[in-house]
PDB file of C-alpha atoms in Angstrom:
ATOM      1  CA  MET S 241      79.313  22.087 111.659  1.00  0.00           C
ATOM      2  CA  THR S 242      77.672  23.512 114.744  1.00  0.00           C
ATOM      3  CA  THR S 243      79.253  24.510 117.973  1.00  0.00           C
ATOM      4  CA  GLY S 244      77.583  24.756 121.300  1.00  0.00           C
ATOM      5  CA  GLY S 245      74.904  22.311 120.308  1.00  0.00           C
ATOM      6  CA  SER S 246      72.451  24.737 118.705  1.00  0.00           C
ATOM      7  CA  GLY S 247      72.353  27.652 116.308  1.00  0.00           C
ATOM      8  CA  ARG S 248      73.697  28.177 112.831  1.00  0.00           C
ATOM      9  CA  ALA S 249      76.795  26.534 111.516  1.00  0.00           C
ATOM     10  CA  GLY S 250      79.996  28.265 112.565  1.00  0.00           C
ATOM     11  CA  THR S 251      78.458  30.542 115.217  1.00  0.00           C
ATOM     12  CA  VAL S 252      78.885  30.579 118.932  1.00  0.00           C
ATOM     13  CA  ARG S 253      76.035  31.650 121.166  1.00  0.00           C
ATOM     14  CA  ASP S 254      76.968  32.516 124.647  1.00  0.00           C
ATOM     15  CA  GLY S 255      75.874  34.994 127.269  1.00  0.00           C
ATOM     16  CA  ALA S 256      79.146  37.004 127.196  1.00  0.00           C
ATOM     17  CA  GLY S 257      78.798  37.867 123.487  1.00  0.00           C
ATOM     18  CA  ARG S 258      75.235  39.069 123.905  1.00  0.00           C
ATOM     19  CA  THR S 259      76.125  41.142 126.938  1.00  0.00           C
ATOM     20  CA  ALA S 260      78.977  42.882 125.099  1.00  0.00           C
ATOM     21  CA  ALA S 261      76.739  43.642 122.096  1.00  0.00           C
ATOM     22  CA  ALA S 262      73.981  45.008 124.318  1.00  0.00           C
ATOM     23  CA  ALA S 263      76.500  47.211 126.177  1.00  0.00           C
ATOM     24  CA  SER S 264      77.792  48.633 122.865  1.00  0.00           C
ATOM     25  CA  VAL S 265      74.289  49.449 121.638  1.00  0.00           C
ATOM     26  CA  ALA S 266      73.434  51.074 124.958  1.00  0.00           C
ATOM     27  CA  ALA S 267      76.589  53.233 124.832  1.00  0.00           C
ATOM     28  CA  VAL S 268      75.836  54.424 121.298  1.00  0.00           C
ATOM     29  CA  LEU S 269      72.216  55.241 122.118  1.00  0.00           C
ATOM     30  CA  THR S 270      73.236  57.110 125.277  1.00  0.00           C
ATOM     31  CA  GLY S 271      75.662  59.227 123.269  1.00  0.00           C
ATOM     32  CA  LEU S 272      73.087  60.006 120.603  1.00  0.00           C
ATOM     33  CA  LEU S 273      70.382  60.887 123.090  1.00  0.00           C
ATOM     34  CA  ALA S 274      72.756  63.101 125.070  1.00  0.00           C
ATOM     35  CA  GLY S 275      73.384  65.103 121.904  1.00  0.00           C
ATOM     36  CA  CYS S 276      69.654  65.519 121.363  1.00  0.00           C
ATOM     37  CA  ALA S 277      69.162  66.839 124.880  1.00  0.00           C
ATOM     38  CA  ALA S 278      71.318  69.942 124.303  1.00  0.00           C
ATOM     39  CA  PRO S 279      69.325  73.171 124.483  1.00  0.00           C
ATOM     40  CA  ALA S 280      68.475  74.813 121.182  1.00  0.00           C
ATOM     41  CA  PRO S 281      69.997  78.228 120.510  1.00  0.00           C
ATOM     42  CA  ALA S 282      67.756  81.199 121.140  1.00  0.00           C
ATOM     43  CA  PRO S 283      65.991  82.403 117.989  1.00  0.00           C
ATOM     44  CA  VAL S 284      67.339  85.575 116.407  1.00  0.00           C
ATOM     45  CA  SER S 285      64.774  88.271 115.846  1.00  0.00           C
ATOM     46  CA  PRO S 286      64.682  89.768 112.334  1.00  0.00           C
ATOM     47  CA  SER S 287      65.401  93.235 113.717  1.00  0.00           C
ATOM     48  CA  SER S 288      68.665  92.083 115.343  1.00  0.00           C
ATOM     49  CA  ARG S 289      70.103  90.633 112.135  1.00  0.00           C
ATOM     50  CA  THR S 290      72.455  92.902 110.292  1.00  0.00           C
ATOM     51  CA  SER S 291      73.048  92.479 106.635  1.00  0.00           C
ATOM     52  CA  PRO S 292      75.668  94.408 104.769  1.00  0.00           C
ATOM     53  CA  SER S 293      74.235  97.312 102.865  1.00  0.00           C
ATOM     54  CA  PRO S 294      75.016  97.352  99.158  1.00  0.00           C
ATOM     55  CA  THR S 295      77.796  99.603  97.957  1.00  0.00           C
ATOM     56  CA  PRO S 296      76.377 102.579  96.047  1.00  0.00           C
ATOM     57  CA  PRO S 297      77.140 102.509  92.318  1.00  0.00           C
ATOM     58  CA  GLU S 298      79.031 105.816  92.553  1.00  0.00           C
ATOM     59  CA  ALA S 299      81.426 104.261  95.079  1.00  0.00           C
ATOM     60  CA  LEU S 300      81.998 101.186  92.897  1.00  0.00           C
ATOM     61  CA  CYS S 301      82.594 103.433  89.893  1.00  0.00           C
ATOM     62  CA  THR S 302      85.090 105.482  91.911  1.00  0.00           C
ATOM     63  CA  ARG S 303      86.987 102.364  93.035  1.00  0.00           C
ATOM     64  CA  LEU S 304      87.222 101.078  89.477  1.00  0.00           C
ATOM     65  CA  VAL S 305      88.307 104.389  87.990  1.00  0.00           C
ATOM     66  CA  VAL S 306      90.905 105.005  90.732  1.00  0.00           C
ATOM     67  CA  HIS S 307      92.338 101.500  90.272  1.00  0.00           C
ATOM     68  CA  TRP S 308      92.616 101.746  86.510  1.00  0.00           C
ATOM     69  CA  ALA S 309      93.849 105.361  86.570  1.00  0.00           C
ATOM     70  CA  ARG S 310      96.768 104.291  88.760  1.00  0.00           C
ATOM     71  CA  GLU S 311      97.468 101.328  86.480  1.00  0.00           C
ATOM     72  CA  VAL S 312      97.335 103.417  83.307  1.00  0.00           C
ATOM     73  CA  LEU S 313      99.369 106.241  84.811  1.00  0.00           C
ATOM     74  CA  GLY S 314     102.040 103.728  85.825  1.00  0.00           C
ATOM     75  CA  SER S 315     102.174 101.865  82.517  1.00  0.00           C
ATOM     76  CA  GLY S 316     101.255 104.610  80.064  1.00  0.00           C
ATOM     77  CA  THR S 317      98.856 102.406  78.090  1.00  0.00           C
ATOM     78  CA  TYR S 318      95.133 101.849  78.064  1.00  0.00           C
ATOM     79  CA  GLY S 319      93.310  98.576  77.628  1.00  0.00           C
ATOM     80  CA  ASP S 320      89.901  97.977  76.177  1.00  0.00           C
ATOM     81  CA  TYR S 321      87.221  99.361  78.504  1.00  0.00           C
ATOM     82  CA  GLN S 322      85.383  96.040  78.498  1.00  0.00           C
ATOM     83  CA  SER S 323      88.497  94.099  79.499  1.00  0.00           C
ATOM     84  CA  MET S 324      88.835  96.541  82.413  1.00  0.00           C
ATOM     85  CA  GLY S 325      85.258  95.850  83.491  1.00  0.00           C
ATOM     86  CA  LEU S 326      84.199  99.435  82.783  1.00  0.00           C
ATOM     87  CA  SER S 327      81.194 100.847  81.023  1.00  0.00           C
ATOM     88  CA  ASN S 328      81.675 103.415  78.275  1.00  0.00           C
ATOM     89  CA  GLY S 329      80.844 106.230  80.706  1.00  0.00           C
ATOM     90  CA  GLN S 330      83.315 104.979  83.314  1.00  0.00           C
ATOM     91  CA  TYR S 331      85.959 104.702  80.607  1.00  0.00           C
ATOM     92  CA  GLU S 332      85.381 108.320  79.594  1.00  0.00           C
ATOM     93  CA  ILE S 333      85.823 109.360  83.235  1.00  0.00           C
ATOM     94  CA  LEU S 334      89.017 107.284  83.389  1.00  0.00           C
ATOM     95  CA  ARG S 335      90.495 108.933  80.291  1.00  0.00           C
ATOM     96  CA  SER S 336      89.755 112.408  81.626  1.00  0.00           C
ATOM     97  CA  VAL S 337      91.185 111.593  85.063  1.00  0.00           C
ATOM     98  CA  VAL S 338      94.376 110.097  83.606  1.00  0.00           C
ATOM     99  CA  ASP S 339      94.925 113.086  81.300  1.00  0.00           C
ATOM    100  CA  GLU S 340      94.632 115.461  84.267  1.00  0.00           C
ATOM    101  CA  ALA S 341      96.778 113.228  86.494  1.00  0.00           C
ATOM    102  CA  ARG S 342      99.615 113.171  83.957  1.00  0.00           C
ATOM    103  CA  VAL S 343      99.768 116.960  83.982  1.00  0.00           C
ATOM    104  CA  GLU S 344      99.547 117.050  87.802  1.00  0.00           C
ATOM    105  CA  ARG S 345     102.329 114.471  88.162  1.00  0.00           C
ATOM    106  CA  LYS S 346     104.660 116.564  85.987  1.00  0.00           C
ATOM    107  CA  ARG S 347     103.810 119.742  87.904  1.00  0.00           C
ATOM    108  CA  ARG S 348     103.591 118.562  91.509  1.00  0.00           C
ATOM    109  CA  GLY S 349     104.668 114.917  91.700  1.00  0.00           C
ATOM    110  CA  THR S 350     103.156 111.463  92.216  1.00  0.00           C
ATOM    111  CA  ASP S 351     101.393 112.145  95.526  1.00  0.00           C
ATOM    112  CA  ALA S 352      99.578 115.142  94.079  1.00  0.00           C
ATOM    113  CA  ALA S 353      98.609 113.103  91.015  1.00  0.00           C
ATOM    114  CA  ASP S 354      97.244 110.337  93.243  1.00  0.00           C
ATOM    115  CA  GLU S 355      95.147 112.811  95.227  1.00  0.00           C
ATOM    116  CA  LEU S 356      93.820 114.281  91.985  1.00  0.00           C
ATOM    117  CA  ILE S 357      92.911 110.773  90.762  1.00  0.00           C
ATOM    118  CA  ARG S 358      90.839 110.080  93.894  1.00  0.00           C
ATOM    119  CA  ARG S 359      89.146 113.468  93.858  1.00  0.00           C
ATOM    120  CA  GLU S 360      88.355 113.593  90.136  1.00  0.00           C
ATOM    121  CA  ALA S 361      87.215 109.956  89.969  1.00  0.00           C
ATOM    122  CA  ARG S 362      84.797 110.578  92.852  1.00  0.00           C
ATOM    123  CA  THR S 363      83.510 113.810  91.278  1.00  0.00           C
ATOM    124  CA  GLY S 364      83.178 112.299  87.800  1.00  0.00           C
ATOM    125  CA  CYS S 365      81.385 109.156  88.997  1.00  0.00           C
ATOM    126  CA  ALA S 366      78.984 111.124  91.215  1.00  0.00           C
ATOM    127  CA  ALA S 367      78.066 113.387  88.292  1.00  0.00           C
ATOM    128  CA  TRP S 368      77.685 110.458  85.916  1.00  0.00           C
ATOM    129  CA  TYR S 369      75.324 108.551  88.197  1.00  0.00           C
ATOM    130  CA  ARG S 370      73.400 111.709  89.049  1.00  0.00           C
ATOM    131  CA  SER S 371      72.625 112.047  85.335  1.00  0.00           C
ATOM    132  CA  GLY S 372      71.487 108.427  84.941  1.00  0.00           C
ATOM    133  CA  GLY S 373      74.663 106.352  84.799  1.00  0.00           C
ATOM    134  CA  PRO S 374      74.896 103.312  82.556  1.00  0.00           C
ATOM    135  CA  GLY S 375      71.109 103.012  82.123  1.00  0.00           C
ATOM    136  CA  ALA S 376      70.833 106.319  80.273  1.00  0.00           C
ATOM    137  CA  GLY S 377      71.933 107.374  76.840  1.00  0.00           C
ATOM    138  CA  ALA S 378      73.166 105.345  73.901  1.00  0.00           C
ATOM    139  CA  TRP S 379      75.556 103.135  75.904  1.00  0.00           C
ATOM    140  CA  ARG S 380      73.237 101.079  78.048  1.00  0.00           C
TER     141      ARG S 380
END
């Protein structure tokens, strides 16, 4: 069956339908082109970019040893150095720091022990990395 006298079966061809379709296409294209006309952002010069500088290995070592020293001092037990994410050298520093912190806590209290942990972890890690760190010696 055809309506309107010409065209495919079941379709209606009239001027109003074409006008509405053309208006829709025009609106979409106008919106797309308006988005393309926006000014591009100014380029960033390489010298103005700031990237975070890497944390020195001594500082990472200190953070790890301080964290685990507090944990061990609070619980009284050690875990395996690998499960703690420590190297053998960092674990040795940890054991020394915890031994000293236990004595300090008994003598002068928790705050003094915490200060000792920070100070001795920093000193031990700095010395360890000064002498080669994990890349030196038998425990690579």
